[in-house]
mmCIF file of C-alpha atoms in Angstrom:
data_model
loop_
_atom_site.group_PDB
_atom_site.id
_atom_site.type_symbol
_atom_site.label_atom_id
_atom_site.label_comp_id
_atom_site.label_asym_id
_atom_site.label_seq_id
_atom_site.Cartn_x
_atom_site.Cartn_y
_atom_site.Cartn_z
ATOM 1 C CA UNK A 1 0.000 0.000 0.000
ATOM 2 C CA UNK A 2 1.253 3.583 -0.578
ATOM 3 C CA UNK A 3 3.061 5.465 2.191
ATOM 4 C CA UNK A 4 3.131 9.229 2.626
ATOM 5 C CA UNK A 5 6.621 10.738 2.494
ATOM 6 C CA UNK A 6 7.660 14.342 3.223
ATOM 7 C CA UNK A 7 5.663 15.943 0.399
ATOM 8 C CA UNK A 8 4.479 13.043 -1.764
ATOM 9 C CA UNK A 9 3.048 9.556 -1.831
ATOM 10 C CA UNK A 10 5.538 6.710 -2.132
ATOM 11 C CA UNK A 11 4.266 3.616 -3.941
ATOM 12 C CA UNK A 12 6.079 0.294 -3.604
ATOM 13 C CA UNK A 13 7.812 -1.011 -6.705
ATOM 14 C CA UNK A 14 5.775 -3.389 -8.868
ATOM 15 C CA UNK A 15 6.612 -7.043 -8.336
ATOM 16 C CA UNK A 16 5.416 -9.551 -10.946
ATOM 17 C CA UNK A 17 3.472 -12.670 -9.961
ATOM 18 C CA UNK A 18 6.340 -14.845 -11.180
ATOM 19 C CA UNK A 19 8.799 -12.979 -8.945
ATOM 20 C CA UNK A 20 6.448 -13.265 -5.982
ATOM 21 C CA UNK A 21 6.179 -17.008 -6.512
ATOM 22 C CA UNK A 22 9.948 -17.386 -6.732
ATOM 23 C CA UNK A 23 10.438 -15.451 -3.501
ATOM 24 C CA UNK A 24 7.690 -17.492 -1.825
ATOM 25 C CA UNK A 25 9.210 -20.774 -2.994
ATOM 26 C CA UNK A 26 12.563 -19.800 -1.536
ATOM 27 C CA UNK A 27 11.013 -18.810 1.808
ATOM 28 C CA UNK A 28 8.918 -21.982 1.946
ATOM 29 C CA UNK A 29 11.944 -24.154 1.225
ATOM 30 C CA UNK A 30 13.713 -22.646 4.218
ATOM 31 C CA UNK A 31 10.592 -23.127 6.342
ATOM 32 C CA UNK A 32 10.186 -26.767 5.278
ATOM 33 C CA UNK A 33 13.817 -27.464 6.165
ATOM 34 C CA UNK A 34 13.281 -25.931 9.584
ATOM 35 C CA UNK A 35 9.936 -27.572 10.450
ATOM 36 C CA UNK A 36 10.158 -30.804 8.439
ATOM 37 C CA UNK A 37 6.700 -30.189 6.963
ATOM 38 C CA UNK A 38 6.064 -29.818 3.260
ATOM 39 C CA UNK A 39 3.939 -26.831 2.173
ATOM 40 C CA UNK A 40 0.316 -27.540 1.218
ATOM 41 C CA UNK A 41 -0.555 -25.002 -1.498
ATOM 42 C CA UNK A 42 -4.020 -24.231 -2.796
ATOM 43 C CA UNK A 43 -4.414 -25.067 -6.484
ATOM 44 C CA UNK A 44 -7.591 -23.413 -7.762
ATOM 45 C CA UNK A 45 -9.305 -23.297 -11.132
ATOM 46 C CA UNK A 46 -8.398 -20.157 -13.075
ATOM 47 C CA UNK A 47 -11.484 -19.840 -15.259
ATOM 48 C CA UNK A 48 -14.190 -22.106 -13.933
ATOM 49 C CA UNK A 49 -15.882 -22.082 -10.517
ATOM 50 C CA UNK A 50 -13.487 -22.236 -7.597
ATOM 51 C CA UNK A 51 -15.378 -25.085 -5.948
ATOM 52 C CA UNK A 52 -17.479 -27.995 -7.186
ATOM 53 C CA UNK A 53 -18.643 -29.990 -4.135
ATOM 54 C CA UNK A 54 -21.290 -29.147 -1.545
ATOM 55 C CA UNK A 55 -18.840 -28.438 1.268
ATOM 56 C CA UNK A 56 -16.525 -26.182 -0.723
ATOM 57 C CA UNK A 57 -19.328 -24.309 -2.464
ATOM 58 C CA UNK A 58 -21.412 -23.901 0.705
ATOM 59 C CA UNK A 59 -18.376 -22.496 2.521
ATOM 60 C CA UNK A 60 -17.828 -19.853 -0.201
ATOM 61 C CA UNK A 61 -21.546 -19.081 -0.479
ATOM 62 C CA UNK A 62 -21.664 -18.530 3.273
ATOM 63 C CA UNK A 63 -18.853 -15.962 3.021
ATOM 64 C CA UNK A 64 -20.528 -14.094 0.187
ATOM 65 C CA UNK A 65 -23.865 -13.732 1.961
ATOM 66 C CA UNK A 66 -22.374 -11.265 4.468
ATOM 67 C CA UNK A 67 -22.144 -7.573 3.565
ATOM 68 C CA UNK A 68 -19.203 -7.164 5.974
ATOM 69 C CA UNK A 69 -17.016 -9.160 3.575
ATOM 70 C CA UNK A 70 -18.287 -7.788 0.269
ATOM 71 C CA UNK A 71 -15.560 -5.204 -0.387
ATOM 72 C CA UNK A 72 -12.588 -7.488 0.170
ATOM 73 C CA UNK A 73 -13.667 -10.863 -1.180
ATOM 74 C CA UNK A 74 -13.260 -10.131 -4.945
ATOM 75 C CA UNK A 75 -9.544 -9.368 -4.513
ATOM 76 C CA UNK A 76 -9.192 -12.577 -2.529
ATOM 77 C CA UNK A 77 -10.676 -14.614 -5.382
ATOM 78 C CA UNK A 78 -8.050 -13.196 -7.733
ATOM 79 C CA UNK A 79 -5.259 -14.030 -5.323
ATOM 80 C CA UNK A 80 -6.349 -17.616 -4.738
ATOM 81 C CA UNK A 81 -6.814 -18.204 -8.483
ATOM 82 C CA UNK A 82 -3.283 -17.091 -9.345
ATOM 83 C CA UNK A 83 -1.747 -19.459 -6.802
ATOM 84 C CA UNK A 84 -0.835 -16.920 -4.131
ATOM 85 C CA UNK A 85 -1.963 -19.164 -1.242
ATOM 86 C CA UNK A 86 1.214 -21.231 -1.127
ATOM 87 C CA UNK A 87 0.510 -23.055 2.138
ATOM 88 C CA UNK A 88 -2.729 -23.705 4.022
ATOM 89 C CA UNK A 89 -3.339 -25.949 7.030
ATOM 90 C CA UNK A 90 -6.734 -26.487 8.663
ATOM 91 C CA UNK A 91 -6.795 -27.423 12.341
ATOM 92 C CA UNK A 92 -9.228 -27.300 15.260
ATOM 93 C CA UNK A 93 -10.853 -23.888 15.123
ATOM 94 C CA UNK A 94 -7.956 -22.401 13.191
ATOM 95 C CA UNK A 95 -6.577 -21.960 9.670
ATOM 96 C CA UNK A 96 -2.895 -21.133 9.262
ATOM 97 C CA UNK A 97 -1.677 -20.059 5.838
ATOM 98 C CA UNK A 98 1.088 -18.300 3.967
ATOM 99 C CA UNK A 99 0.254 -15.996 1.089
ATOM 100 C CA UNK A 100 2.658 -14.741 -1.538
ATOM 101 C CA UNK A 101 2.590 -10.958 -1.937
ATOM 102 C CA UNK A 102 5.349 -8.376 -1.994
ATOM 103 C CA UNK A 103 6.654 -10.643 0.762
ATOM 104 C CA UNK A 104 5.540 -14.000 2.146
ATOM 105 C CA UNK A 105 2.798 -13.101 4.609
ATOM 106 C CA UNK A 106 1.546 -15.261 7.470
ATOM 107 C CA UNK A 107 -2.225 -15.345 7.865
ATOM 108 C CA UNK A 108 -4.263 -16.873 10.692
ATOM 109 C CA UNK A 109 -8.045 -17.282 10.838
ATOM 110 C CA UNK A 110 -9.591 -18.302 14.160
ATOM 111 C CA UNK A 111 -13.133 -19.590 14.405
ATOM 112 C CA UNK A 112 -15.140 -19.844 17.620
ATOM 113 C CA UNK A 113 -16.131 -23.439 18.453
ATOM 114 C CA UNK A 114 -19.710 -24.256 17.553
ATOM 115 C CA UNK A 115 -22.024 -23.951 20.553
ATOM 116 C CA UNK A 116 -23.033 -27.357 21.929
ATOM 117 C CA UNK A 117 -26.707 -26.418 22.080
ATOM 118 C CA UNK A 118 -26.661 -25.347 18.418
ATOM 119 C CA UNK A 119 -24.863 -28.547 17.413
ATOM 120 C CA UNK A 120 -27.361 -30.687 19.363
ATOM 121 C CA UNK A 121 -30.306 -28.978 17.671
ATOM 122 C CA UNK A 122 -28.743 -29.562 14.260
ATOM 123 C CA UNK A 123 -28.090 -33.248 14.987
ATOM 124 C CA UNK A 124 -31.654 -33.691 16.199
ATOM 125 C CA UNK A 125 -33.034 -32.090 13.038
ATOM 126 C CA UNK A 126 -31.047 -34.571 10.911
ATOM 127 C CA UNK A 127 -31.960 -37.656 12.947
ATOM 128 C CA UNK A 128 -33.640 -40.324 10.856
ATOM 129 C CA UNK A 129 -33.184 -38.402 7.592
ATOM 130 C CA UNK A 130 -30.350 -40.356 6.060
ATOM 131 C CA UNK A 131 -32.477 -41.036 2.996
ATOM 132 C CA UNK A 132 -32.556 -37.266 2.441
ATOM 133 C CA UNK A 133 -29.032 -36.598 3.649
ATOM 134 C CA UNK A 134 -27.139 -38.516 1.021
ATOM 135 C CA UNK A 135 -28.158 -39.291 -2.532
ATOM 136 C CA UNK A 136 -28.076 -43.026 -3.198
ATOM 137 C CA UNK A 137 -26.080 -42.764 -6.417
ATOM 138 C CA UNK A 138 -24.017 -39.550 -6.272
ATOM 139 C CA UNK A 139 -23.694 -38.893 -2.559
ATOM 140 C CA UNK A 140 -25.406 -35.514 -2.888
ATOM 141 C CA UNK A 141 -27.322 -33.739 -0.112
ATOM 142 C CA UNK A 142 -31.041 -33.282 -0.509
ATOM 143 C CA UNK A 143 -32.544 -29.807 -0.483
ATOM 144 C CA UNK A 144 -34.150 -30.428 2.946
ATOM 145 C CA UNK A 145 -30.959 -31.396 4.753
ATOM 146 C CA UNK A 146 -28.873 -28.843 2.840
ATOM 147 C CA UNK A 147 -31.177 -26.171 4.277
ATOM 148 C CA UNK A 148 -30.519 -27.475 7.783
ATOM 149 C CA UNK A 149 -26.734 -27.595 7.393
ATOM 150 C CA UNK A 150 -26.353 -24.270 5.554
ATOM 151 C CA UNK A 151 -28.834 -22.214 7.593
ATOM 152 C CA UNK A 152 -27.333 -18.766 8.298
ATOM 153 C CA UNK A 153 -28.083 -18.801 12.039
ATOM 154 C CA UNK A 154 -28.580 -22.447 12.998
ATOM 155 C CA UNK A 155 -26.416 -24.283 10.473
ATOM 156 C CA UNK A 156 -22.826 -25.510 10.522
ATOM 157 C CA UNK A 157 -21.144 -22.545 8.853
ATOM 158 C CA UNK A 158 -19.665 -19.671 10.900
ATOM 159 C CA UNK A 159 -20.958 -16.109 11.016
ATOM 160 C CA UNK A 160 -18.630 -13.069 10.780
ATOM 161 C CA UNK A 161 -18.787 -12.506 14.548
ATOM 162 C CA UNK A 162 -17.416 -16.028 15.032
ATOM 163 C CA UNK A 163 -14.284 -15.354 12.960
ATOM 164 C CA UNK A 164 -11.130 -13.410 13.802
ATOM 165 C CA UNK A 165 -8.397 -12.571 11.291
ATOM 166 C CA UNK A 166 -4.710 -11.810 11.596
ATOM 167 C CA UNK A 167 -2.176 -11.145 8.821
ATOM 168 C CA UNK A 168 1.445 -9.988 8.897
ATOM 169 C CA UNK A 169 0.925 -7.623 5.940
ATOM 170 C CA UNK A 170 0.845 -3.813 6.508
ATOM 171 C CA UNK A 171 -2.838 -3.469 5.573
ATOM 172 C CA UNK A 172 -4.736 -2.193 8.612
ATOM 173 C CA UNK A 173 -8.095 -3.616 7.486
ATOM 174 C CA UNK A 174 -9.537 -6.544 9.456
ATOM 175 C CA UNK A 175 -9.920 -8.517 6.232
ATOM 176 C CA UNK A 176 -7.047 -7.801 3.887
ATOM 177 C CA UNK A 177 -6.789 -9.400 0.446
ATOM 178 C CA UNK A 178 -4.539 -12.113 1.878
ATOM 179 C CA UNK A 179 -7.153 -13.115 4.474
ATOM 180 C CA UNK A 180 -9.818 -13.100 1.763
ATOM 181 C CA UNK A 181 -7.646 -15.380 -0.385
ATOM 182 C CA UNK A 182 -7.189 -17.790 2.515
ATOM 183 C CA UNK A 183 -10.951 -17.868 3.170
ATOM 184 C CA UNK A 184 -11.542 -18.915 -0.441
ATOM 185 C CA UNK A 185 -8.620 -21.311 -0.141
ATOM 186 C CA UNK A 186 -10.472 -23.092 2.665
ATOM 187 C CA UNK A 187 -13.363 -23.712 0.272
ATOM 188 C CA UNK A 188 -11.012 -25.194 -2.327
ATOM 189 C CA UNK A 189 -9.399 -27.440 0.301
ATOM 190 C CA UNK A 190 -12.829 -28.643 1.492
ATOM 191 C CA UNK A 191 -13.571 -29.802 -2.043
ATOM 192 C CA UNK A 192 -10.819 -32.389 -1.660
ATOM 193 C CA UNK A 193 -11.080 -33.053 2.094
ATOM 194 C CA UNK A 194 -14.601 -32.338 3.413
ATOM 195 C CA UNK A 195 -13.863 -33.994 6.783
ATOM 196 C CA UNK A 196 -11.601 -31.020 7.568
ATOM 197 C CA UNK A 197 -14.705 -28.867 7.859
ATOM 198 C CA UNK A 198 -15.766 -30.766 10.986
ATOM 199 C CA UNK A 199 -12.234 -30.436 12.380
ATOM 200 C CA UNK A 200 -12.383 -26.687 11.803
ATOM 201 C CA UNK A 201 -15.781 -26.382 13.491
ATOM 202 C CA UNK A 202 -14.685 -28.712 16.322
ATOM 203 C CA UNK A 203 -17.663 -31.042 16.019
ATOM 204 C CA UNK A 204 -17.843 -34.808 15.565
ATOM 205 C CA UNK A 205 -19.104 -35.796 12.115
ATOM 206 C CA UNK A 206 -19.516 -39.395 13.338
ATOM 207 C CA UNK A 207 -22.116 -38.168 15.838
ATOM 208 C CA UNK A 208 -24.118 -36.551 13.056
ATOM 209 C CA UNK A 209 -23.883 -39.647 10.864
ATOM 210 C CA UNK A 210 -24.657 -42.204 13.568
ATOM 211 C CA UNK A 211 -27.702 -40.226 14.641
ATOM 212 C CA UNK A 212 -28.930 -39.861 11.074
ATOM 213 C CA UNK A 213 -28.297 -43.469 10.063
ATOM 214 C CA UNK A 214 -29.843 -44.930 13.242
ATOM 215 C CA UNK A 215 -33.308 -43.688 12.412
ATOM 216 C CA UNK A 216 -33.042 -44.480 8.716
ATOM 217 C CA UNK A 217 -31.797 -48.039 9.128
ATOM 218 C CA UNK A 218 -34.418 -48.967 11.717
ATOM 219 C CA UNK A 219 -37.122 -47.522 9.490
ATOM 220 C CA UNK A 220 -36.068 -49.250 6.302
ATOM 221 C CA UNK A 221 -35.521 -52.682 7.838
ATOM 222 C CA UNK A 222 -39.135 -52.990 8.897
ATOM 223 C CA UNK A 223 -40.482 -52.041 5.487
ATOM 224 C CA UNK A 224 -38.035 -53.924 3.339
ATOM 225 C CA UNK A 225 -36.542 -50.684 1.963
ATOM 226 C CA UNK A 226 -33.113 -50.424 0.391
ATOM 227 C CA UNK A 227 -30.176 -50.157 2.768
ATOM 228 C CA UNK A 228 -27.891 -47.101 2.414
ATOM 229 C CA UNK A 229 -24.445 -48.121 1.229
ATOM 230 C CA UNK A 230 -21.744 -47.254 3.781
ATOM 231 C CA UNK A 231 -19.231 -46.414 1.064
ATOM 232 C CA UNK A 232 -21.514 -43.612 -0.166
ATOM 233 C CA UNK A 233 -21.425 -41.996 3.279
ATOM 234 C CA UNK A 234 -17.682 -42.486 3.553
ATOM 235 C CA UNK A 235 -17.162 -40.806 0.163
ATOM 236 C CA UNK A 236 -19.116 -37.678 1.113
ATOM 237 C CA UNK A 237 -17.909 -37.228 4.685
ATOM 238 C CA UNK A 238 -14.388 -38.568 4.332
ATOM 239 C CA UNK A 239 -14.620 -41.231 7.042
ATOM 240 C CA UNK A 240 -14.924 -44.992 7.134
ATOM 241 C CA UNK A 241 -18.107 -46.561 8.435
ATOM 242 C CA UNK A 242 -18.381 -50.077 9.797
ATOM 243 C CA UNK A 243 -20.711 -52.339 7.889
ATOM 244 C CA UNK A 244 -22.916 -54.234 10.322
ATOM 245 C CA UNK A 245 -23.576 -56.916 7.727
ATOM 246 C CA UNK A 246 -20.142 -58.344 8.481
ATOM 247 C CA UNK A 247 -20.912 -58.745 12.191
ATOM 248 C CA UNK A 248 -23.102 -61.819 11.883
ATOM 249 C CA UNK A 249 -22.040 -64.503 9.431
ATOM 250 C CA UNK A 250 -24.730 -65.809 7.155
ATOM 251 C CA UNK A 251 -25.732 -69.455 7.695
ATOM 252 C CA UNK A 252 -24.284 -71.863 5.192
ATOM 253 C CA UNK A 253 -26.788 -72.820 2.497
ATOM 254 C CA UNK A 254 -28.333 -76.244 2.893
ATOM 255 C CA UNK A 255 -27.137 -78.838 0.427
ATOM 256 C CA UNK A 256 -29.488 -81.238 -1.211
ATOM 257 C CA UNK A 257 -28.671 -84.865 -1.667
ATOM 258 C CA UNK A 258 -29.036 -86.030 -5.229
ATOM 259 C CA UNK A 259 -32.159 -88.110 -5.768
ATOM 260 C CA UNK A 260 -31.500 -91.876 -5.865
ATOM 261 C CA UNK A 261 -31.800 -93.413 -9.290
ATOM 262 C CA UNK A 262 -34.771 -95.730 -9.740
ATOM 263 C CA UNK A 263 -33.649 -99.324 -10.094
ATOM 264 C CA UNK A 264 -35.444 -101.740 -12.412
ATOM 265 C CA UNK A 265 -36.608 -105.269 -11.361
ATOM 266 C CA UNK A 266 -33.910 -107.866 -10.854
ATOM 267 C CA UNK A 267 -33.534 -110.407 -13.624
#
């Protein structure tokens, strides 16, 4: 950003994207050698939509619904598309990232843990709705359950008041372009690893699934309905589910003795 000198504004020298990436790569190499951890960059689509799955798209849609973020988000989209988010790690209630700018900036996003009462209400609203929660063929969420999960006040996604931002860049704004890029980077990362969303919100996805599947399985068994495939749930939520069909071995099929051949009269 420009700085005011004695009698004039001083603008920083232009640095090309290629130069920024080279400087970032050098800094990350030194960091990796020091920490022993390889960088985890965000690789986003340049022309098409940033996200394609429910979790990634719902995360970005949630950001864009808030007027507080409107002025800064467009610049963040540009930054994440050109590969400026060179490292991003999602942990419990926190996102730590490094963004390539005039320098390599460190960005931290902290998210307040989801209130237990709100989480319990959400789980209760999903109980017994596994048939609506996951599409049988594509693993897609139904409109009913999507509304529950993405609700602005009662859903899983954080509100602006639940997020705090910090960046080492000189921009004094709460949400600088580097923070905005990291927020979009979270959406891109959730496309590939949706289970990280539950880590970030500090809630147990297994609790949501077990509650939802319990009602659905008990309902469908009595009516002879189709059983939900566990691998479909595992694909959407990024976890492995035990298959209760393996618990009890099936009885061996009964074998029939071949019918005795009819014998003719003795001669």
